[in-house]
Coordinates of C-alpha atoms in Angstrom, one line a residue:
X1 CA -17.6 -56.5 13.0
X2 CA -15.4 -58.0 15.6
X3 CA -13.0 -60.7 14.4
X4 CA -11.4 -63.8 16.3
X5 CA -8.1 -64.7 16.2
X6 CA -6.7 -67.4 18.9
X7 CA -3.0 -68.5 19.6
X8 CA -3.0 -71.5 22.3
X9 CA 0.6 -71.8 23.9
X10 CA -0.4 -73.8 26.8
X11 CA -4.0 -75.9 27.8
X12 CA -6.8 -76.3 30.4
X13 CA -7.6 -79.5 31.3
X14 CA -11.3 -80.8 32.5
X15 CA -9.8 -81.4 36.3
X16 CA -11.5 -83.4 38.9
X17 CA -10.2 -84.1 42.3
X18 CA -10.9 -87.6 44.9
X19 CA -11.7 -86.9 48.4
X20 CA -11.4 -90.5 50.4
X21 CA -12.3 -91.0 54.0
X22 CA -13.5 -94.6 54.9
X23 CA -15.6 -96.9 52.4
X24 CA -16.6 -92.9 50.3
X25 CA -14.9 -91.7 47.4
X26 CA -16.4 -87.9 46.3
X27 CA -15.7 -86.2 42.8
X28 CA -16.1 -82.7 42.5
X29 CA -16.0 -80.9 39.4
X30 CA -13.8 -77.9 39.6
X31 CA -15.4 -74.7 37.9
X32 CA -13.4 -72.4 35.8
X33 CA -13.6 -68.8 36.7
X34 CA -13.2 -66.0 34.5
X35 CA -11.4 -62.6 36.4
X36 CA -12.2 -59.1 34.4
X37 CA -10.9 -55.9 34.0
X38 CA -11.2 -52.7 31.6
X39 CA -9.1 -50.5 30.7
X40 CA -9.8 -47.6 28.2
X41 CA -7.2 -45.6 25.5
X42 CA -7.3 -42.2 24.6
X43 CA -5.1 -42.2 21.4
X44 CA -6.0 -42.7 17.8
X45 CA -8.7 -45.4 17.8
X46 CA -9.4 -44.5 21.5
X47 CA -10.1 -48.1 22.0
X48 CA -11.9 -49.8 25.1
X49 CA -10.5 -53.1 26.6
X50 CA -11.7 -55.7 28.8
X51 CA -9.4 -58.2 29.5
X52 CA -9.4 -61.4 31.5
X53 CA -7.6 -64.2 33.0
X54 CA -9.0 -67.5 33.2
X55 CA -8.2 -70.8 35.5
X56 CA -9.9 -73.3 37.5
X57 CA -11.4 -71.9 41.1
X58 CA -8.9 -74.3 43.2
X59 CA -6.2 -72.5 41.2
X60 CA -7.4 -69.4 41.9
X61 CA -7.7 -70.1 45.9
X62 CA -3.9 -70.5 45.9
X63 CA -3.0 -67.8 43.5
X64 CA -4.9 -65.1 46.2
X65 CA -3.1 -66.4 48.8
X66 CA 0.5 -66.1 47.1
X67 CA -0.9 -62.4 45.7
X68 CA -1.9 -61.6 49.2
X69 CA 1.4 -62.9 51.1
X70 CA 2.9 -60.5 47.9
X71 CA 0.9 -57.2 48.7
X72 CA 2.2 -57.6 52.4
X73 CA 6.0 -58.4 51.6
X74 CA 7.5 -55.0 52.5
X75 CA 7.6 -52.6 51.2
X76 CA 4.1 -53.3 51.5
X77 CA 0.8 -52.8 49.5
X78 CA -3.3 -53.4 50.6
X79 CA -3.6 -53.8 46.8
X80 CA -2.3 -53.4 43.4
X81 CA -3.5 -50.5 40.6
X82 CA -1.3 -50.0 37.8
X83 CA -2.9 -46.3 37.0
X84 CA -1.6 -45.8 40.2
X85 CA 1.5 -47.8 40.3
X86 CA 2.4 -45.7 37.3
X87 CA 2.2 -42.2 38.8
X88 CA 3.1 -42.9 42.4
X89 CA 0.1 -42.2 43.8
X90 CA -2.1 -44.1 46.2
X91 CA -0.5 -47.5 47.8
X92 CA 2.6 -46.5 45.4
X93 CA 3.3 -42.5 46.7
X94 CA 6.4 -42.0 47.7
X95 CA 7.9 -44.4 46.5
X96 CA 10.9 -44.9 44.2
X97 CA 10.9 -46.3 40.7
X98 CA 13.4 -49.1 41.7
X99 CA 10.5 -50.2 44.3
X100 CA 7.8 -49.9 42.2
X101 CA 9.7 -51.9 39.8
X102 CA 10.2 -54.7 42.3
X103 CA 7.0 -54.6 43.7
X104 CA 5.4 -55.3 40.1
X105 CA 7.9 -57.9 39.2
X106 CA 6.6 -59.6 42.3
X107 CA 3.0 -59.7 41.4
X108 CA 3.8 -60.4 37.9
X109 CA 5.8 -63.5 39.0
X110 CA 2.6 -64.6 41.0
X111 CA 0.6 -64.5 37.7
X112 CA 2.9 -66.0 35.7
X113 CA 3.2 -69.5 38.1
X114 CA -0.4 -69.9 37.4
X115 CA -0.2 -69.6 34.6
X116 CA -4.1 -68.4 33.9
X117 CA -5.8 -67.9 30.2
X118 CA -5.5 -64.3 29.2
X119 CA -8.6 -63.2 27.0
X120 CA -8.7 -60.0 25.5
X121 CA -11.6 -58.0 23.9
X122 CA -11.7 -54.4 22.2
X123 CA -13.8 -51.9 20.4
X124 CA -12.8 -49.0 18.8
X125 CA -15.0 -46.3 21.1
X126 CA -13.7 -43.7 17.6
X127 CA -15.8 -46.1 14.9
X128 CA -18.3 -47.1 17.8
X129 CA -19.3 -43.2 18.0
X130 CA -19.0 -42.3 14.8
X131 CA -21.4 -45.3 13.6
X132 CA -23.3 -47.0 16.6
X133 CA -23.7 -44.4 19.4
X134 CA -26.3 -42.2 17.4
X135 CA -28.9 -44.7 16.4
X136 CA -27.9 -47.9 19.1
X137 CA -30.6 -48.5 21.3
X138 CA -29.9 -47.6 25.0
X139 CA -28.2 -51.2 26.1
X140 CA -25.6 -50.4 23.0
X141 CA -25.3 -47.0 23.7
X142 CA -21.9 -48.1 25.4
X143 CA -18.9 -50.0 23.8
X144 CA -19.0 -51.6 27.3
X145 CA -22.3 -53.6 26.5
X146 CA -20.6 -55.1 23.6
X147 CA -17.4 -56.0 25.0
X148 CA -19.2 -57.5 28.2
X149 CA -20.8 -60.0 25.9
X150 CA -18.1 -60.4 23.4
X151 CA -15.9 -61.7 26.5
X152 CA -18.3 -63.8 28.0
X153 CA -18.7 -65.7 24.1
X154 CA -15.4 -64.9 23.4
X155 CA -14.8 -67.3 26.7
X156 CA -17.2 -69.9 25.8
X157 CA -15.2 -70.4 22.6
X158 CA -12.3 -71.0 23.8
X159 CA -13.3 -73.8 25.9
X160 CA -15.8 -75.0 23.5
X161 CA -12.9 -75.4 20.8
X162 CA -10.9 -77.1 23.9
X163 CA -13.3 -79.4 24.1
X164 CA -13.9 -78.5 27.8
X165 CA -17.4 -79.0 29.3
X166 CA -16.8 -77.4 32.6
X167 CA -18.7 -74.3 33.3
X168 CA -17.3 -71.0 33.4
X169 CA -18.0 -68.2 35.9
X170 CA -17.9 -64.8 35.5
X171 CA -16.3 -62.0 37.9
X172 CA -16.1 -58.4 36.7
X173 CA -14.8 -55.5 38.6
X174 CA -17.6 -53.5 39.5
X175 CA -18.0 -50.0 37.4
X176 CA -20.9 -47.1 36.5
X177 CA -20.8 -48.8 33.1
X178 CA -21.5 -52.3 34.5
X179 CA -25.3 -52.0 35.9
X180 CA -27.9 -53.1 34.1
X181 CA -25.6 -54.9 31.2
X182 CA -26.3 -58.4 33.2
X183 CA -30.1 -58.4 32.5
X184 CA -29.4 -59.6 29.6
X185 CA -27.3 -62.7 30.2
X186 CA -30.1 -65.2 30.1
X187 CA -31.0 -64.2 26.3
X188 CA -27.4 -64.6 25.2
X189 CA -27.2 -68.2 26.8
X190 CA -30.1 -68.7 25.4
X191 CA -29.3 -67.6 21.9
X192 CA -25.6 -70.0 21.8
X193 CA -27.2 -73.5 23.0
X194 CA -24.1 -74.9 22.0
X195 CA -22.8 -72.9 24.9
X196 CA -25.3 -74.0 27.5
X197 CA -23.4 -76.3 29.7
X198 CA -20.1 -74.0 29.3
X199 CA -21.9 -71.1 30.8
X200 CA -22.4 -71.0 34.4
X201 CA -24.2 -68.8 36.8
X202 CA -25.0 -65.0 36.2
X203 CA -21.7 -62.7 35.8
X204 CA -20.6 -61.0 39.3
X205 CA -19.5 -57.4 39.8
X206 CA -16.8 -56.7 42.5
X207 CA -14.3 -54.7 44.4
X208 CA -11.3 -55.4 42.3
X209 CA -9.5 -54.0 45.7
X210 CA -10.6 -56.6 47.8
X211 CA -11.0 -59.8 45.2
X212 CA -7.1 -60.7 44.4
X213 CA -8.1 -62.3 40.7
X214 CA -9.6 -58.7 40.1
X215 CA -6.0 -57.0 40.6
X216 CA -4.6 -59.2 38.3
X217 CA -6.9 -59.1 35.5
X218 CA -6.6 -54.9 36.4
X219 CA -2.7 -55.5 35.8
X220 CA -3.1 -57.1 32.3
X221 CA -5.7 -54.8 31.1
X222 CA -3.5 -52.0 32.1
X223 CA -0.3 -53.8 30.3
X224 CA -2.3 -54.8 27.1
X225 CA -4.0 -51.0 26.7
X226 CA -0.2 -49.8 26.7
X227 CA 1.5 -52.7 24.5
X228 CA -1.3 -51.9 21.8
X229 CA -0.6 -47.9 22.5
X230 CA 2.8 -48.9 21.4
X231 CA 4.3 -47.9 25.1
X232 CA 4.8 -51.3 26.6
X233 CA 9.1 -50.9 26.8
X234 CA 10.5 -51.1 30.4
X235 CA 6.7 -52.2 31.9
X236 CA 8.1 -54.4 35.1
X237 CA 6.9 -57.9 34.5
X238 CA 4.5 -57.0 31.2
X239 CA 5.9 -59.7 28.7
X240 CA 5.3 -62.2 31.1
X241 CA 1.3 -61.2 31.9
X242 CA -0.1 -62.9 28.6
X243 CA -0.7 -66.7 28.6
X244 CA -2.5 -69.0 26.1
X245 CA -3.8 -66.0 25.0
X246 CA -7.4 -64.9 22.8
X247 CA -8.3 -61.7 21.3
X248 CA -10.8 -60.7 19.7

């Protein structure tokens, strides 16, 4: 069974903004939006993580701008992958480790003034196989299913015990695992009516190289996998990627 565990060190607020022009005054309600990532460990419990950072859509309009001003800052990137940051391939071959370094401290410095929601979720893909894979039906057949769902609740939660009322929405970089796990997003909102009005429209799947949130969510899940593999020393940036944070 999964088990939740929540440290807040920071808080969302329900935010509104005022438009005036003439004799009108317009509210808008600003949706949250949810940015995820996987990651997956081979050692010892060999467990899979998806992992996410959370923050109102206005906030995440001028984060993607700062992240894209620092791709381009030279020496510069189209985007960011930590597997490859790591092993100086792709944007990052040829590099030097002093660049590399630099170049993450950037982006992680871009996170960290937003200061987004970091949620976490994990399954152990050793215990799922030796007790789920065998007799799950075909939707469990993947520790991905579970996870997928356990973020989106894990999500609602949070703002639930927030008391925030502003819907969330769901972005999640697009993988082989991801297809067909949506379908069943409808009988989960269903099932937590408590949840109703926190849920919003049906999760996303997208090109974590072209959406910004994506390659920052990709960044924690990368640090998080490696903190909990016990190699987090001397990651560029990695203390400073988790915020308010939720695991479960």
């Amino acid at each position: 069974p999964m088990s939740w565990s929540m440290t807040c060190k920071g808080g969302l607020t329900s935010p509104s903004w005022s438009k005036t022009s003439g004799l009108w005054t317009e509210k808008l309600l600003v949706m949250f939006q949810a940015y995820v990532d996987d990651s997956a460990s081979d050692s010892e419990e060999r467990k899979f993580y998806l992992c996410a950072y959370v923050n109102t859509a206005s906030e995440w309009l001028k984060f993607s701008e700062e992240w894209d001003s620092a791709l381009r800052s030279i020496p510069a990137i189209n985007y960011l992958h930590m597997v490859d940051a790591w092993s100086f391939r792709g944007e990052f071959a040829g590099w030097s480790e002093t660049n590399r370094n630099a170049k993450l401290e950037t982006m992680a410095a871009v996170i960290k003034k937003y200061h987004p929601v970091s949620v976490e979720v994990s399954v152990s893909r050793k215990v799922f196989d030796e007790v789920f894979k065998d007799v799950a039906p075909f939707f469990l057949k993947n520790p991905y299913f579970i996870c997928f769902y356990g973020m989106i609740l894990a999500v609602a939660r949070l703002h639930s015990d927030w008391k925030l009322s502003v819907p969330v929405d769901f972005i999640f970089d697009e993988t082989t695992t991801s297809r067909g796990t949506v379908m069943f997003y409808d009988y989960v909102k269903s099932d937590f009516p408590q949840f109703s009005t926190i849920l919003g429209s049906t999760p996303v799947f997208r090109d974590d190289k072209a959406i910004m949130p994506l390659q920052a969510a990709d960044m924690l899940a990368w640090y998080v996998r490696r903190k909990n593999e016990g190699r987090d020393e001397h990651i560029p940036g990695g203390p400073s990627l988790q915020f308010g944070r939720a695991h479960v």
